[in-house]
CSV table of C-alpha atoms in Angstrom, one decimal:
chain,number,residue,atom,x,y,z
A,90,MET,CA,8.3,-48.6,-73.0
A,91,LYS,CA,5.7,-50.7,-71.3
A,92,LYS,CA,3.2,-49.0,-69.0
A,93,GLN,CA,3.7,-50.1,-65.4
A,94,VAL,CA,0.6,-50.7,-63.2
A,95,LEU,CA,0.9,-51.4,-59.4
A,96,ILE,CA,-2.1,-53.0,-57.6
A,97,ILE,CA,-1.9,-52.9,-53.9
A,98,GLY,CA,-4.2,-55.4,-52.4
A,99,LEU,CA,-4.8,-58.7,-54.2
A,100,GLY,CA,-8.2,-59.7,-52.9
A,101,LEU,CA,-11.2,-60.3,-55.1
A,102,ILE,CA,-11.3,-56.8,-56.5
A,103,GLY,CA,-7.6,-56.3,-56.9
A,104,SER,CA,-6.9,-59.6,-58.6
A,105,SER,CA,-10.0,-59.2,-60.9
A,106,LEU,CA,-8.8,-55.8,-62.0
A,107,ALA,CA,-5.4,-57.2,-62.7
A,108,LEU,CA,-6.9,-59.9,-64.9
A,109,ALA,CA,-9.2,-57.5,-66.8
A,110,ILE,CA,-6.2,-55.1,-67.4
A,111,LYS,CA,-4.0,-57.9,-68.7
A,112,LYS,CA,-6.6,-59.2,-71.0
A,113,GLU,CA,-7.3,-55.9,-72.7
A,114,HIS,CA,-3.7,-54.6,-72.5
A,115,PRO,CA,-1.3,-57.5,-72.8
A,116,ASN,CA,1.7,-55.1,-73.1
A,117,VAL,CA,1.0,-53.5,-69.7
A,118,THR,CA,3.1,-54.9,-66.9
A,119,VAL,CA,1.1,-55.4,-63.7
A,120,ALA,CA,2.9,-55.6,-60.4
A,121,GLY,CA,1.1,-56.8,-57.3
A,122,MET,CA,1.5,-56.3,-53.6
A,123,ASP,CA,-0.5,-57.7,-50.6
A,124,ILE,CA,0.0,-57.9,-46.9
A,125,GLN,CA,-0.3,-61.7,-47.2
A,126,GLU,CA,2.7,-63.1,-49.0
A,127,GLU,CA,0.9,-66.2,-50.1
A,128,SER,CA,-1.6,-64.1,-52.1
A,129,GLU,CA,1.3,-62.5,-54.0
A,130,VAL,CA,2.8,-66.0,-54.6
A,131,PHE,CA,-0.5,-67.4,-55.8
A,132,ALA,CA,-1.2,-64.3,-58.1
A,133,LEU,CA,2.2,-64.6,-59.7
A,134,LYS,CA,2.0,-68.4,-60.2
A,135,ARG,CA,-1.5,-68.1,-61.8
A,136,ARG,CA,-0.3,-65.2,-63.9
A,137,ILE,CA,-2.8,-62.8,-62.4
A,138,ILE,CA,0.2,-60.4,-62.0
A,139,ASP,CA,3.5,-60.2,-63.9
A,140,ALA,CA,5.6,-59.4,-60.9
A,141,ARG,CA,5.6,-59.1,-57.1
A,142,ALA,CA,6.3,-55.6,-55.9
A,143,ALA,CA,9.9,-55.3,-54.7
A,144,SER,CA,8.9,-52.7,-52.1
A,145,PHE,CA,6.0,-50.2,-51.7
A,146,GLU,CA,8.3,-47.2,-52.4
A,147,GLU,CA,10.4,-48.6,-55.2
A,148,THR,CA,7.5,-50.1,-57.2
A,149,ALA,CA,5.2,-47.0,-56.7
A,150,GLU,CA,7.8,-44.6,-58.0
A,151,ALA,CA,8.2,-46.7,-61.1
A,152,ALA,CA,4.4,-47.0,-61.8
A,153,ASP,CA,2.4,-45.1,-64.3
A,154,VAL,CA,-0.9,-46.1,-62.5
A,155,ILE,CA,-1.4,-47.2,-58.9
A,156,LEU,CA,-4.6,-48.9,-57.8
A,157,LEU,CA,-5.2,-49.0,-54.1
A,158,CYS,CA,-7.4,-52.0,-53.4
A,159,SER,CA,-7.4,-51.9,-49.7
A,160,PRO,CA,-9.9,-51.0,-46.9
A,161,VAL,CA,-10.8,-47.3,-46.7
A,162,GLU,CA,-8.7,-46.5,-43.6
A,163,VAL,CA,-5.7,-48.3,-45.1
A,164,VAL,CA,-6.1,-46.4,-48.4
A,165,LYS,CA,-5.9,-43.1,-46.5
A,166,GLN,CA,-2.7,-44.2,-44.9
A,167,GLN,CA,-1.3,-45.3,-48.3
A,168,LEU,CA,-2.2,-41.9,-49.8
A,169,ALA,CA,-0.2,-40.2,-47.1
A,170,LYS,CA,2.8,-42.4,-47.8
A,171,LEU,CA,2.5,-41.9,-51.6
A,172,SER,CA,2.4,-38.2,-51.1
A,173,THR,CA,6.0,-38.3,-49.8
A,174,LEU,CA,7.4,-40.2,-52.7
A,175,SER,CA,8.9,-39.1,-56.0
A,176,LEU,CA,6.2,-40.5,-58.3
A,177,LYS,CA,6.4,-40.5,-62.1
A,178,GLU,CA,5.3,-37.3,-63.8
A,179,GLY,CA,1.7,-37.8,-64.9
A,180,ALA,CA,1.2,-40.9,-62.7
A,181,ILE,CA,-2.4,-41.7,-61.8
A,182,ILE,CA,-3.6,-43.0,-58.5
A,183,SER,CA,-7.0,-44.5,-57.9
A,184,ASP,CA,-8.8,-46.7,-55.4
A,185,VAL,CA,-11.8,-49.1,-55.1
A,186,GLY,CA,-13.2,-48.1,-51.7
A,187,SER,CA,-16.9,-48.3,-51.0
A,188,THR,CA,-16.9,-44.8,-49.5
A,189,LYS,CA,-15.5,-41.8,-51.3
A,190,LYS,CA,-15.8,-38.5,-49.4
A,191,GLU,CA,-13.2,-39.1,-46.8
A,192,ILE,CA,-10.7,-40.6,-49.3
A,193,VAL,CA,-11.0,-37.8,-51.8
A,194,GLU,CA,-10.7,-35.2,-49.0
A,195,THR,CA,-7.6,-36.9,-47.8
A,196,ALA,CA,-6.1,-36.8,-51.3
A,197,VAL,CA,-7.0,-33.1,-51.7
A,198,ASP,CA,-5.5,-32.2,-48.3
A,199,LEU,CA,-2.3,-33.9,-49.4
A,200,GLY,CA,-2.3,-31.9,-52.6
A,201,MET,CA,-2.6,-35.1,-54.8
A,202,THR,CA,-4.1,-33.8,-58.0
A,203,SER,CA,-3.3,-37.1,-59.7
A,204,PHE,CA,-5.8,-39.0,-57.5
A,205,ILE,CA,-9.2,-40.2,-58.9
A,206,GLY,CA,-11.6,-41.9,-56.6
A,207,GLY,CA,-13.1,-45.1,-57.8
A,208,HIS,CA,-15.7,-47.7,-56.8
A,209,PRO,CA,-16.5,-50.7,-58.9
A,210,MET,CA,-19.9,-51.9,-57.8
A,211,ALA,CA,-19.3,-55.6,-58.2
A,212,GLY,CA,-18.8,-58.5,-55.8
A,213,SER,CA,-19.1,-62.2,-55.3
A,214,HIS,CA,-19.9,-64.8,-52.6
A,215,LYS,CA,-16.2,-65.6,-52.8
A,216,SER,CA,-13.3,-63.5,-51.6
A,217,GLY,CA,-9.5,-63.4,-51.8
A,218,VAL,CA,-7.1,-63.8,-54.7
A,219,THR,CA,-8.3,-67.2,-55.6
A,220,ALA,CA,-11.7,-65.7,-56.5
A,221,GLY,CA,-10.2,-63.4,-59.1
A,222,ASP,CA,-12.5,-63.1,-62.2
A,223,GLU,CA,-11.8,-61.1,-65.3
A,224,ARG,CA,-15.5,-60.9,-65.9
A,225,LEU,CA,-16.4,-59.7,-62.4
A,226,PHE,CA,-17.2,-56.2,-63.4
A,227,GLU,CA,-19.0,-57.0,-66.7
A,228,ASN,CA,-22.0,-54.6,-67.1
A,229,ALA,CA,-21.5,-53.4,-63.5
A,230,TYR,CA,-21.3,-49.7,-62.7
A,231,TYR,CA,-17.8,-48.3,-62.0
A,232,ILE,CA,-18.1,-45.0,-60.2
A,233,LEU,CA,-15.4,-42.4,-60.5
A,234,THR,CA,-15.3,-39.5,-58.1
A,235,PRO,CA,-12.8,-36.9,-59.2
A,236,SER,CA,-12.1,-33.8,-57.1
A,237,PRO,CA,-12.3,-30.3,-58.6
A,238,ALA,CA,-8.5,-30.4,-59.0
A,239,THR,CA,-8.5,-33.7,-61.0
A,240,ASP,CA,-7.2,-33.5,-64.6
A,241,LEU,CA,-10.0,-34.9,-66.7
A,242,LYS,CA,-7.5,-36.2,-69.3
A,243,LYS,CA,-6.2,-38.5,-66.6
A,244,MET,CA,-9.8,-39.8,-66.1
A,245,ASN,CA,-9.9,-40.8,-69.8
A,246,VAL,CA,-6.5,-42.6,-69.4
A,247,LEU,CA,-7.8,-44.5,-66.4
A,248,LYS,CA,-11.0,-45.5,-68.2
A,249,GLU,CA,-9.0,-46.8,-71.2
A,250,LEU,CA,-6.8,-48.8,-68.8
A,251,LEU,CA,-9.9,-50.3,-67.2
A,252,LYS,CA,-11.7,-50.9,-70.5
A,253,GLY,CA,-11.3,-54.7,-70.1
A,254,THR,CA,-13.6,-54.6,-67.1
A,255,GLN,CA,-16.5,-54.0,-69.5
A,256,ALA,CA,-18.0,-51.9,-66.8
A,257,LYS,CA,-20.2,-48.8,-67.3
A,258,PHE,CA,-18.4,-45.7,-66.0
A,259,VAL,CA,-20.4,-43.1,-64.0
A,260,THR,CA,-19.0,-39.9,-62.6
A,261,LEU,CA,-20.3,-38.7,-59.2
A,262,ASP,CA,-19.5,-36.1,-56.6
A,263,PRO,CA,-17.9,-38.0,-53.7
A,264,GLU,CA,-20.5,-37.0,-51.1
A,265,GLU,CA,-23.4,-37.8,-53.6
A,266,HIS,CA,-21.8,-41.2,-54.0
A,267,ASP,CA,-21.7,-41.8,-50.3
A,268,LYS,CA,-25.4,-40.8,-49.9
A,269,ILE,CA,-26.5,-43.1,-52.7
A,270,THR,CA,-24.5,-46.1,-51.6
A,271,GLY,CA,-25.5,-45.4,-48.0
A,272,MET,CA,-29.2,-45.8,-49.0
A,273,LEU,CA,-28.9,-48.6,-51.5
A,274,SER,CA,-26.1,-50.7,-50.0
A,275,HIS,CA,-24.9,-49.7,-46.5
A,276,LEU,CA,-28.3,-49.4,-44.8
A,277,PRO,CA,-29.6,-52.7,-46.3
A,278,HIS,CA,-26.4,-54.4,-45.0
A,279,VAL,CA,-27.1,-53.0,-41.5
A,280,ILE,CA,-30.8,-54.1,-41.6
A,281,ALA,CA,-29.9,-57.6,-43.0
A,282,ALA,CA,-27.3,-58.1,-40.2
A,283,GLY,CA,-29.9,-56.9,-37.6
A,284,LEU,CA,-32.5,-59.3,-38.8
A,285,VAL,CA,-30.1,-62.3,-38.7
A,286,ASN,CA,-28.9,-61.3,-35.2
A,287,GLN,CA,-32.5,-61.0,-34.0
A,288,SER,CA,-33.3,-64.4,-35.5
A,289,LYS,CA,-30.4,-65.9,-33.7
A,290,VAL,CA,-32.0,-65.1,-30.3
A,291,PHE,CA,-35.4,-66.1,-31.7
A,292,ASN,CA,-34.1,-69.5,-32.9
A,293,GLU,CA,-32.9,-70.4,-29.4
A,294,ALA,CA,-36.5,-70.3,-28.2
A,295,HIS,CA,-37.9,-71.7,-31.4
A,296,PRO,CA,-35.3,-74.2,-32.8
A,297,ARG,CA,-37.6,-75.2,-35.7
A,298,ALA,CA,-37.3,-71.7,-37.2
A,299,ARG,CA,-33.6,-72.4,-38.2
A,300,GLN,CA,-34.8,-75.1,-40.6
A,301,LEU,CA,-37.6,-73.0,-42.1
A,302,ALA,CA,-35.2,-70.0,-42.5
A,303,ALA,CA,-33.5,-72.0,-45.4
A,304,GLY,CA,-36.0,-70.5,-47.8
A,305,GLY,CA,-37.0,-66.8,-48.3
A,306,PHE,CA,-35.5,-65.5,-45.0
A,307,ARG,CA,-32.0,-66.8,-46.0
A,308,ASP,CA,-32.3,-65.2,-49.4
A,309,ILE,CA,-33.4,-61.7,-48.3
A,310,THR,CA,-30.6,-61.7,-45.7
A,311,ARG,CA,-27.9,-63.0,-48.0
A,312,ILE,CA,-25.8,-59.8,-47.7
A,313,ALA,CA,-25.4,-60.4,-44.0
A,314,SER,CA,-22.7,-62.9,-44.9
A,315,SER,CA,-20.4,-60.1,-46.0
A,316,ASP,CA,-16.9,-59.6,-44.5
A,317,PRO,CA,-17.4,-58.0,-41.0
A,318,GLU,CA,-14.0,-56.3,-41.1
A,319,MET,CA,-14.8,-54.6,-44.4
A,320,TRP,CA,-18.2,-53.5,-43.2
A,321,THR,CA,-17.0,-52.1,-39.9
A,322,ASP,CA,-14.6,-50.0,-42.0
A,323,ILE,CA,-17.3,-48.9,-44.4
A,324,LEU,CA,-19.8,-47.9,-41.7
A,325,LEU,CA,-17.3,-45.9,-39.7
A,326,ASN,CA,-16.2,-44.0,-42.9
A,327,ASN,CA,-19.8,-43.1,-43.8
A,328,LYS,CA,-21.2,-42.7,-40.3
A,329,GLU,CA,-22.7,-39.2,-40.7
A,330,ILE,CA,-24.9,-40.3,-43.6
A,331,LEU,CA,-25.7,-43.7,-42.1
A,332,LEU,CA,-26.8,-42.1,-38.8
A,333,GLU,CA,-29.2,-40.0,-40.7
A,334,LEU,CA,-30.5,-43.0,-42.7
A,335,ILE,CA,-30.8,-45.3,-39.7
A,336,SER,CA,-32.8,-42.5,-37.9
A,337,GLY,CA,-35.1,-42.3,-40.9
A,338,TRP,CA,-35.5,-46.1,-40.9
A,339,GLN,CA,-36.3,-46.1,-37.1
A,340,THR,CA,-38.9,-43.4,-37.7
A,341,GLU,CA,-40.5,-45.5,-40.5
A,342,MET,CA,-40.7,-48.6,-38.3
A,343,ASN,CA,-42.1,-46.6,-35.4
A,344,GLN,CA,-44.9,-45.4,-37.7
A,345,VAL,CA,-45.6,-49.1,-38.7
A,346,SER,CA,-45.8,-49.9,-35.0
A,347,ARG,CA,-48.4,-47.2,-34.4
A,348,TRP,CA,-50.5,-48.4,-37.3
A,349,LEU,CA,-50.4,-51.9,-35.8
A,350,GLU,CA,-51.3,-50.7,-32.4
A,351,THR,CA,-54.3,-48.8,-33.8
A,352,SER,CA,-55.2,-51.5,-36.4
A,353,ASN,CA,-54.9,-48.9,-39.1
A,354,GLN,CA,-55.7,-51.2,-42.0
A,355,GLU,CA,-55.7,-48.4,-44.7
A,356,ALA,CA,-52.2,-47.1,-43.7
A,357,ILE,CA,-50.7,-50.6,-43.6
A,358,PHE,CA,-52.2,-51.4,-47.0
A,359,GLN,CA,-50.8,-48.2,-48.4
A,360,PHE,CA,-47.4,-49.0,-46.9
A,361,PHE,CA,-47.1,-52.3,-48.8
A,362,TYR,CA,-48.8,-50.9,-51.9
A,363,GLU,CA,-46.3,-48.0,-52.3
A,364,ALA,CA,-43.4,-50.4,-51.7
A,365,LYS,CA,-44.7,-52.8,-54.3
A,366,GLU,CA,-45.3,-50.1,-56.9
A,367,THR,CA,-41.8,-48.6,-56.3
A,368,ARG,CA,-40.0,-51.9,-56.5
A,369,ASN,CA,-41.9,-52.9,-59.7
A,370,GLN,CA,-40.5,-49.7,-61.3
A,371,MET,CA,-36.9,-50.6,-60.5
A,372,PRO,CA,-34.7,-51.9,-63.4
A,373,VAL,CA,-34.8,-55.7,-63.7
A,374,HIS,CA,-31.6,-57.7,-63.7
A,375,LYS,CA,-29.3,-54.7,-63.7
A,376,GLU,CA,-26.1,-54.4,-61.7
A,377,GLY,CA,-26.4,-51.9,-58.9
A,378,ALA,CA,-25.1,-50.9,-55.5
A,379,ILE,CA,-25.6,-54.5,-54.3
A,380,PRO,CA,-24.3,-57.0,-56.8
A,381,ALA,CA,-27.0,-59.0,-58.5
A,382,PHE,CA,-27.0,-62.8,-58.5
A,383,TYR,CA,-29.2,-65.2,-60.5
A,384,ASP,CA,-30.8,-68.3,-59.0
A,385,LEU,CA,-32.0,-71.4,-60.8
A,386,PHE,CA,-34.1,-73.9,-58.8
A,387,VAL,CA,-34.0,-77.6,-59.8
A,388,ASP,CA,-36.3,-80.2,-58.4
A,389,ILE,CA,-34.2,-83.3,-57.8
A,390,PRO,CA,-35.0,-86.8,-56.4
A,391,ASP,CA,-33.5,-87.9,-53.2
A,392,VAL,CA,-31.0,-90.4,-54.7
A,393,PRO,CA,-27.2,-90.7,-54.4
A,394,GLY,CA,-25.1,-88.9,-57.0
A,395,VAL,CA,-27.8,-86.5,-58.3
A,396,ILE,CA,-25.9,-83.4,-57.2
A,397,ALA,CA,-22.7,-84.7,-58.8
A,398,GLU,CA,-24.7,-85.3,-61.9
A,399,VAL,CA,-26.1,-81.8,-62.1
A,400,THR,CA,-22.7,-80.1,-61.4
A,401,GLY,CA,-21.0,-82.4,-63.8
A,402,ILE,CA,-23.3,-81.4,-66.6
A,403,LEU,CA,-22.8,-77.7,-65.9
A,404,GLY,CA,-19.0,-78.3,-65.7
A,405,LYS,CA,-18.9,-79.8,-69.2
A,406,LYS,CA,-20.5,-76.6,-70.5
A,407,GLU,CA,-18.0,-74.5,-68.5
A,408,LEU,CA,-20.7,-72.8,-66.5
A,409,SER,CA,-19.3,-71.5,-63.3
A,410,LEU,CA,-21.5,-71.6,-60.1
A,411,ILE,CA,-20.8,-69.1,-57.3
A,412,ASN,CA,-23.1,-70.9,-54.8
A,413,LEU,CA,-25.0,-74.1,-54.4
A,414,LYS,CA,-27.4,-75.2,-51.7
A,415,ILE,CA,-30.1,-77.6,-50.9
A,416,LEU,CA,-33.4,-76.2,-49.7
A,417,GLU,CA,-35.0,-78.2,-46.9
A,418,THR,CA,-38.5,-76.8,-46.9
A,419,ARG,CA,-40.0,-79.6,-49.0
A,420,GLU,CA,-41.1,-82.8,-47.3
A,421,ASP,CA,-42.0,-85.0,-50.3
A,422,ILE,CA,-39.5,-87.2,-52.3
A,423,PHE,CA,-38.1,-84.3,-54.2
A,424,GLY,CA,-35.7,-81.7,-52.9
A,425,ILE,CA,-34.8,-78.3,-54.3
A,426,LEU,CA,-31.3,-77.6,-55.5
A,427,GLN,CA,-30.6,-73.8,-55.7
A,428,LEU,CA,-27.8,-72.9,-58.2
A,429,THR,CA,-26.5,-69.4,-58.1
A,430,PHE,CA,-24.8,-67.7,-61.1
A,431,LYS,CA,-23.1,-64.4,-61.5
A,432,ARG,CA,-24.5,-63.7,-65.0
A,433,LYS,CA,-28.0,-64.0,-66.4
A,434,GLU,CA,-26.8,-65.7,-69.6
A,435,ASP,CA,-25.1,-68.4,-67.6
A,436,LEU,CA,-28.4,-69.1,-65.8
A,437,GLU,CA,-30.3,-69.3,-69.0
A,438,LYS,CA,-27.7,-71.7,-70.6
A,439,ALA,CA,-27.7,-73.9,-67.5
A,440,LYS,CA,-31.6,-74.1,-67.5
A,441,GLU,CA,-31.6,-75.0,-71.2
A,442,THR,CA,-28.8,-77.6,-70.7
A,443,LEU,CA,-30.4,-79.3,-67.7
A,444,GLU,CA,-33.8,-79.4,-69.3
A,445,LYS,CA,-32.3,-81.0,-72.4
A,446,GLU,CA,-30.1,-83.6,-70.6
A,447,THR,CA,-32.2,-84.5,-67.6
A,448,SER,CA,-35.9,-84.8,-66.6
A,449,TYR,CA,-35.6,-82.4,-63.7
A,450,LEU,CA,-37.9,-79.4,-63.5
A,451,CYS,CA,-35.9,-76.2,-63.6
A,452,TYR,CA,-37.3,-72.7,-62.9
A,453,GLU,CA,-36.6,-69.2,-61.8
A,454,LYS,CA,-38.4,-67.2,-59.1
């Protein structure tokens, strides 16, 4: 009998998981469910899923594995609903939420020993079912956060089902997960959003700043473009840890302010020196709490059709871009085309191809 998988939530993560599962396990039947009917229709038409869920209750009770790909608050509601159903013996339930402590505690309180918390640390500039990518999780960390009551044999079953993601599985305590992602992902998102909001007020007084922000400022605040609904949900479900981290950040910035007030050159130098040394020791081009993207910069002349030429060349090589933009910080006859790729090997192949087929200068930063 075919194994039945139910994926609830057919956004970027849910649809990508469906594709990865189907690629590695073609005999598995994947049913999908989403609050937006058009997402279900699209997923079925594009064969991302094999069937639309008849109903939450009926499809859940027939499933061997249930993957909850919804916001954290919604996942907690879904767990409560699942706890009232007659699920298959041995059925496994997992989720993909960015915070884990509250979800795992909810499952434990409901007596759900079949639940295994999960968090694939992967993402994209794109969202929704149309952005589904079977290679989204390739070489990314996939965190599993079992409770003390979790059957470890079921963890192995889940890993085997998700083998097609080509992710690297890591097991963490739920609270440890939330502390780590709070520091490495959640706090940076708050800071990036704060910088952008501060710059909005600044730009009103200094309109020229908006144009100059197209360079480095735009790059370091890229994560501020994330889904506001999702991040509201994440912050509220990790608020205790984030309040502590934000307090620490404010203390750090107050210290910098005091050094500036007293012109403490030695302390300011040490502040930047320690940051430089710490960052230089970080792994290069590894997937982490914030998904990595790879940028290729191409000097192009200001002539009609040049962007179509570049994208056409990449299209013939089946190299998929996740973002493209023109930097406006140059004032000579050349512009800079920034091409963003999800994978390092795609960037390298694009650079090699463009250098071979055009006279444009290509470089990484």
